[in-house]
Amino acid sequence: DAPLQLPWDISLEMADYLFRLEHVSADCLLTPEEELTLLKRCICDVADKRCSTEAGHTPLGIALCKNRRTALRARAAAGLGRHFSVSNIAALENGGGERPPCCTVELPKRAAEGR
């Protein structure tokens, strides 16, 4: 948490990581805590003054960061931590326990809708 200026844009890097998350090997996956630490520094709203299309920020990348941050916060608030997985959701949907916590998910606007 030192006030270092990174030589890369953490928002762009995190959006790229999240976009390819399903292809990241298990050894290279960040823990939920590590992801939240990084997402605290990311642009998660197009209204953020740091948001710049010239810098490469896209509505999709921003939505990926915001939605992942929201999902991780909901998971942490529910105390599910690392034990929250696709198999857990499948078991829950088949009557095997309580439903997982819900969180809102934002979709980026389409080009025709404008900003």
Coordinates of N, CA and C in Angstrom, one line a residue:
D1 N 0.8 -1.2 0.0 CA 0.0 0.0 0.0 C 0.9 1.3 0.0
A2 N 2.1 1.1 -0.4 CA 3.0 2.3 -0.5 C 2.5 3.2 -1.6
P3 N 2.7 4.5 -1.5 CA 2.3 5.4 -2.6 C 3.2 5.4 -3.8
L4 N 3.4 4.3 -4.4 CA 4.3 4.2 -5.6 C 3.5 4.5 -6.8
Q5 N 4.1 5.1 -7.8 CA 3.5 5.3 -9.1 C 3.9 4.2 -10.0
L6 N 3.0 3.4 -10.4 CA 3.3 2.2 -11.2 C 3.5 2.6 -12.6
P7 N 4.5 2.0 -13.3 CA 4.8 2.3 -14.7 C 3.7 1.8 -15.7
W8 N 2.7 1.1 -15.3 CA 1.6 0.6 -16.1 C 0.3 1.0 -15.5
D9 N -0.8 0.9 -16.3 CA -2.1 1.3 -15.9 C -2.7 0.0 -15.3
I10 N -2.9 0.0 -14.0 CA -3.4 -1.1 -13.3 C -4.9 -1.5 -13.7
S11 N -5.6 -0.5 -14.1 CA -7.0 -0.7 -14.6 C -7.0 -1.5 -15.9
L12 N -6.1 -1.1 -16.8 CA -6.0 -1.9 -18.1 C -5.5 -3.3 -17.9
E13 N -4.5 -3.4 -17.0 CA -4.0 -4.8 -16.7 C -5.0 -5.7 -16.1
M14 N -5.8 -5.1 -15.1 CA -6.8 -5.9 -14.4 C -7.9 -6.3 -15.3
A15 N -8.3 -5.4 -16.2 CA -9.4 -5.7 -17.2 C -8.9 -6.8 -18.1
D16 N -7.7 -6.7 -18.6 CA -7.2 -7.8 -19.4 C -7.1 -9.1 -18.7
Y17 N -6.7 -9.1 -17.4 CA -6.7 -10.3 -16.6 C -8.1 -10.9 -16.5
L18 N -9.1 -10.1 -16.1 CA -10.5 -10.5 -16.0 C -11.1 -11.0 -17.3
F19 N -10.7 -10.4 -18.4 CA -11.2 -10.8 -19.7 C -10.8 -12.2 -20.0
R20 N -9.6 -12.5 -19.6 CA -9.0 -13.9 -19.9 C -9.0 -14.8 -18.7
L21 N -9.7 -14.5 -17.7 CA -9.7 -15.2 -16.4 C -9.9 -16.7 -16.6
E22 N -10.8 -17.1 -17.4 CA -11.1 -18.5 -17.6 C -9.9 -19.3 -18.2
H23 N -8.9 -18.5 -18.8 CA -7.7 -19.2 -19.4 C -6.5 -19.1 -18.5
V24 N -6.6 -18.5 -17.4 CA -5.5 -18.4 -16.4 C -5.3 -19.7 -15.7
S25 N -4.1 -20.2 -15.7 CA -3.8 -21.4 -15.0 C -4.0 -21.3 -13.5
A26 N -4.3 -22.4 -12.9 CA -4.6 -22.4 -11.4 C -3.4 -21.8 -10.6
D27 N -2.2 -22.1 -11.1 CA -1.0 -21.6 -10.4 C -0.8 -20.1 -10.5
C28 N -1.4 -19.5 -11.5 CA -1.3 -18.0 -11.7 C -2.5 -17.2 -11.3
L29 N -3.5 -17.9 -10.8 CA -4.7 -17.1 -10.3 C -4.4 -16.3 -9.1
L30 N -4.9 -15.1 -9.1 CA -4.8 -14.3 -7.9 C -5.9 -14.8 -6.9
T31 N -5.6 -14.6 -5.6 CA -6.5 -14.9 -4.6 C -7.6 -13.8 -4.6
P32 N -8.8 -14.1 -4.0 CA -9.8 -13.0 -3.9 C -9.3 -11.8 -3.2
E33 N -8.5 -12.0 -2.2 CA -7.9 -10.8 -1.4 C -7.0 -10.0 -2.3
E34 N -6.2 -10.7 -3.1 CA -5.3 -10.0 -4.0 C -6.0 -9.2 -5.1
E35 N -7.1 -9.9 -5.6 CA -7.9 -9.2 -6.6 C -8.5 -7.9 -6.0
L36 N -9.1 -8.0 -4.8 CA -9.8 -6.9 -4.2 C -8.8 -5.7 -4.0
T37 N -7.6 -6.1 -3.5 CA -6.5 -5.1 -3.3 C -6.2 -4.3 -4.6
L38 N -6.1 -5.0 -5.7 CA -5.9 -4.4 -7.0 C -7.1 -3.6 -7.5
L39 N -8.3 -4.2 -7.3 CA -9.5 -3.6 -7.8 C -9.8 -2.3 -7.0
K40 N -9.3 -2.1 -5.8 CA -9.4 -0.9 -5.1 C -8.7 0.3 -5.8
R41 N -7.7 0.0 -6.6 CA -6.9 1.0 -7.3 C -7.4 1.2 -8.8
C42 N -8.3 0.3 -9.2 CA -8.8 0.4 -10.6 C -9.9 1.4 -10.8
I43 N -10.1 1.8 -12.1 CA -11.2 2.6 -12.5 C -12.4 1.6 -12.6
C44 N -13.4 1.9 -11.8 CA -14.6 1.0 -11.8 C -15.9 1.8 -12.2
D45 N -15.7 3.0 -12.7 CA -16.9 3.8 -13.1 C -16.4 4.7 -14.2
V46 N -17.2 4.8 -15.3 CA -16.9 5.7 -16.4 C -16.9 7.1 -16.0
A47 N -17.5 7.5 -14.9 CA -17.5 8.8 -14.4 C -16.2 9.2 -13.6
D48 N -15.4 8.2 -13.4 CA -14.1 8.4 -12.7 C -13.2 9.4 -13.5
K49 N -12.7 10.4 -12.8 CA -11.9 11.4 -13.5 C -10.6 10.9 -14.2
R50 N -10.2 9.7 -13.7 CA -9.0 9.0 -14.3 C -9.3 8.3 -15.6
C51 N -10.6 8.1 -15.9 CA -11.1 7.4 -17.1 C -10.8 8.2 -18.3
S52 N -10.1 7.5 -19.3 CA -9.7 8.2 -20.5 C -9.7 7.2 -21.7
T53 N -10.4 7.5 -22.7 CA -10.4 6.6 -23.9 C -9.0 6.7 -24.5
E54 N -8.3 7.8 -24.4 CA -7.0 7.9 -25.0 C -6.0 7.0 -24.3
A55 N -6.2 6.7 -23.0 CA -5.3 5.8 -22.3 C -5.7 4.4 -22.5
G56 N -6.8 4.1 -23.2 CA -7.2 2.8 -23.5 C -8.4 2.2 -22.7
H57 N -8.9 3.0 -21.8 CA -10.0 2.5 -21.0 C -11.3 2.4 -21.8
T58 N -11.9 1.2 -21.7 CA -13.2 1.0 -22.4 C -14.3 0.7 -21.5
P59 N -15.5 0.9 -21.9 CA -16.7 0.6 -21.0 C -16.7 -0.9 -20.6
L60 N -16.3 -1.8 -21.5 CA -16.2 -3.2 -21.2 C -15.2 -3.5 -20.1
G61 N -14.0 -2.9 -20.2 CA -13.0 -3.1 -19.2 C -13.4 -2.6 -17.8
I62 N -14.0 -1.4 -17.9 CA -14.5 -0.8 -16.6 C -15.6 -1.6 -16.0
A63 N -16.5 -2.1 -16.8 CA -17.6 -3.0 -16.3 C -17.1 -4.3 -15.7
L64 N -16.1 -4.9 -16.4 CA -15.5 -6.1 -15.9 C -14.9 -5.9 -14.5
C65 N -14.1 -4.8 -14.3 CA -13.5 -4.5 -13.0 C -14.6 -4.2 -12.0
K66 N -15.6 -3.4 -12.3 CA -16.7 -3.1 -11.4 C -17.5 -4.3 -11.0
N67 N -17.8 -5.2 -11.9 CA -18.6 -6.4 -11.6 C -17.8 -7.4 -10.8
R68 N -16.5 -7.5 -11.1 CA -15.7 -8.4 -10.3 C -15.5 -7.9 -8.9
R69 N -15.3 -6.6 -8.7 CA -15.2 -6.1 -7.4 C -16.5 -6.3 -6.6
T70 N -17.6 -6.1 -7.3 CA -18.9 -6.2 -6.6 C -19.1 -7.7 -6.2
A71 N -18.8 -8.6 -7.1 CA -18.9 -10.0 -6.8 C -18.0 -10.5 -5.6
L72 N -16.8 -10.0 -5.6 CA -15.9 -10.4 -4.6 C -16.3 -9.8 -3.2
R73 N -16.8 -8.6 -3.2 CA -17.3 -7.9 -2.0 C -18.5 -8.7 -1.5
A74 N -19.4 -9.1 -2.4 CA -20.6 -9.9 -1.9 C -20.1 -11.3 -1.3
R75 N -19.2 -11.9 -2.0 CA -18.6 -13.1 -1.5 C -18.0 -13.0 -0.1
A76 N -17.2 -11.9 0.0 CA -16.6 -11.7 1.3 C -17.6 -11.4 2.4
A77 N -18.6 -10.6 2.1 CA -19.7 -10.2 3.0 C -20.5 -11.5 3.5
A78 N -20.6 -12.4 2.6 CA -21.4 -13.6 2.9 C -20.5 -14.7 3.6
G79 N -19.2 -14.4 3.7 CA -18.3 -15.3 4.4 C -18.0 -16.5 3.6
L80 N -18.2 -16.5 2.3 CA -17.9 -17.7 1.4 C -16.5 -17.8 1.0
G81 N -15.7 -16.8 1.0 CA -14.3 -16.8 0.7 C -14.0 -17.7 -0.5
R82 N -13.0 -18.6 -0.3 CA -12.5 -19.4 -1.4 C -13.5 -20.6 -1.7
H83 N -14.4 -20.8 -0.8 CA -15.3 -22.0 -0.9 C -16.5 -21.8 -1.9
F84 N -16.5 -20.6 -2.5 CA -17.6 -20.2 -3.4 C -17.2 -20.6 -4.8
S85 N -17.8 -21.6 -5.4 CA -17.3 -22.0 -6.7 C -18.5 -22.4 -7.6
V86 N -18.3 -22.7 -8.8 CA -19.3 -23.1 -9.7 C -20.0 -24.4 -9.3
S87 N -19.2 -25.3 -8.7 CA -19.8 -26.5 -8.2 C -20.7 -26.2 -7.0
N88 N -20.3 -25.3 -6.2 CA -21.2 -24.9 -5.0 C -22.5 -24.3 -5.5
I89 N -22.5 -23.5 -6.6 CA -23.7 -22.9 -7.1 C -24.6 -24.0 -7.7
A90 N -24.0 -25.0 -8.4 CA -24.8 -26.1 -8.9 C -25.5 -26.9 -7.8
A91 N -24.7 -27.1 -6.7 CA -25.3 -27.8 -5.6 C -26.5 -27.0 -5.0
L92 N -26.3 -25.7 -4.9 CA -27.3 -24.9 -4.3 C -28.5 -24.9 -5.1
E93 N -28.3 -24.8 -6.4 CA -29.5 -24.8 -7.4 C -30.3 -26.1 -7.3
N94 N -29.6 -27.2 -6.9 CA -30.3 -28.5 -6.9 C -30.8 -28.8 -5.5
G95 N -31.0 -27.7 -4.7 CA -31.6 -27.9 -3.3 C -30.6 -28.2 -2.2
G96 N -29.3 -28.0 -2.5 CA -28.3 -28.4 -1.5 C -27.9 -27.3 -0.6
G97 N -28.7 -26.5 0.0 CA -28.3 -25.5 0.9 C -29.0 -24.1 0.5
E98 N -28.4 -23.1 1.2 CA -29.0 -21.7 1.0 C -28.5 -21.2 -0.4
R99 N -29.2 -20.2 -0.9 CA -28.9 -19.6 -2.2 C -27.7 -18.7 -2.0
P100 N -26.8 -18.5 -3.0 CA -25.7 -17.6 -2.8 C -26.2 -16.2 -2.8
P101 N -25.3 -15.3 -2.3 CA -25.8 -13.9 -2.2 C -25.9 -13.3 -3.6
C102 N -26.7 -12.3 -3.8 CA -26.9 -11.7 -5.1 C -26.2 -10.4 -5.1
C103 N -25.8 -9.9 -6.3 CA -25.2 -8.6 -6.5 C -25.6 -8.1 -7.8
T104 N -25.7 -6.8 -8.0 CA -26.1 -6.2 -9.2 C -24.9 -6.3 -10.2
V105 N -25.2 -6.5 -11.4 CA -24.2 -6.6 -12.5 C -24.5 -5.5 -13.5
E106 N -23.6 -4.7 -13.9 CA -23.8 -3.7 -14.9 C -23.2 -4.1 -16.2
L107 N -24.0 -3.9 -17.3 CA -23.5 -4.1 -18.6 C -23.1 -2.8 -19.3
P108 N -22.0 -2.8 -20.1 CA -21.6 -1.6 -20.7 C -22.7 -1.2 -21.8
K109 N -22.9 0.1 -22.0 CA -23.8 0.5 -23.0 C -23.3 0.2 -24.4
R110 N -24.2 -0.1 -25.3 CA -23.8 -0.4 -26.7 C -23.5 0.9 -27.4
A111 N -22.7 0.8 -28.4 CA -22.3 2.0 -29.1 C -23.5 2.8 -29.6
A112 N -24.6 2.2 -30.0 CA -25.8 2.9 -30.4 C -26.5 3.6 -29.3
E113 N -26.3 3.2 -28.1 CA -27.0 3.8 -26.9 C -26.2 5.0 -26.5
G114 N -25.0 5.2 -26.8 CA -24.1 6.3 -26.4 C -23.7 6.2 -25.0
R115 N -23.0 7.2 -24.5 CA -22.5 7.2 -23.1 C -23.4 8.0 -22.3

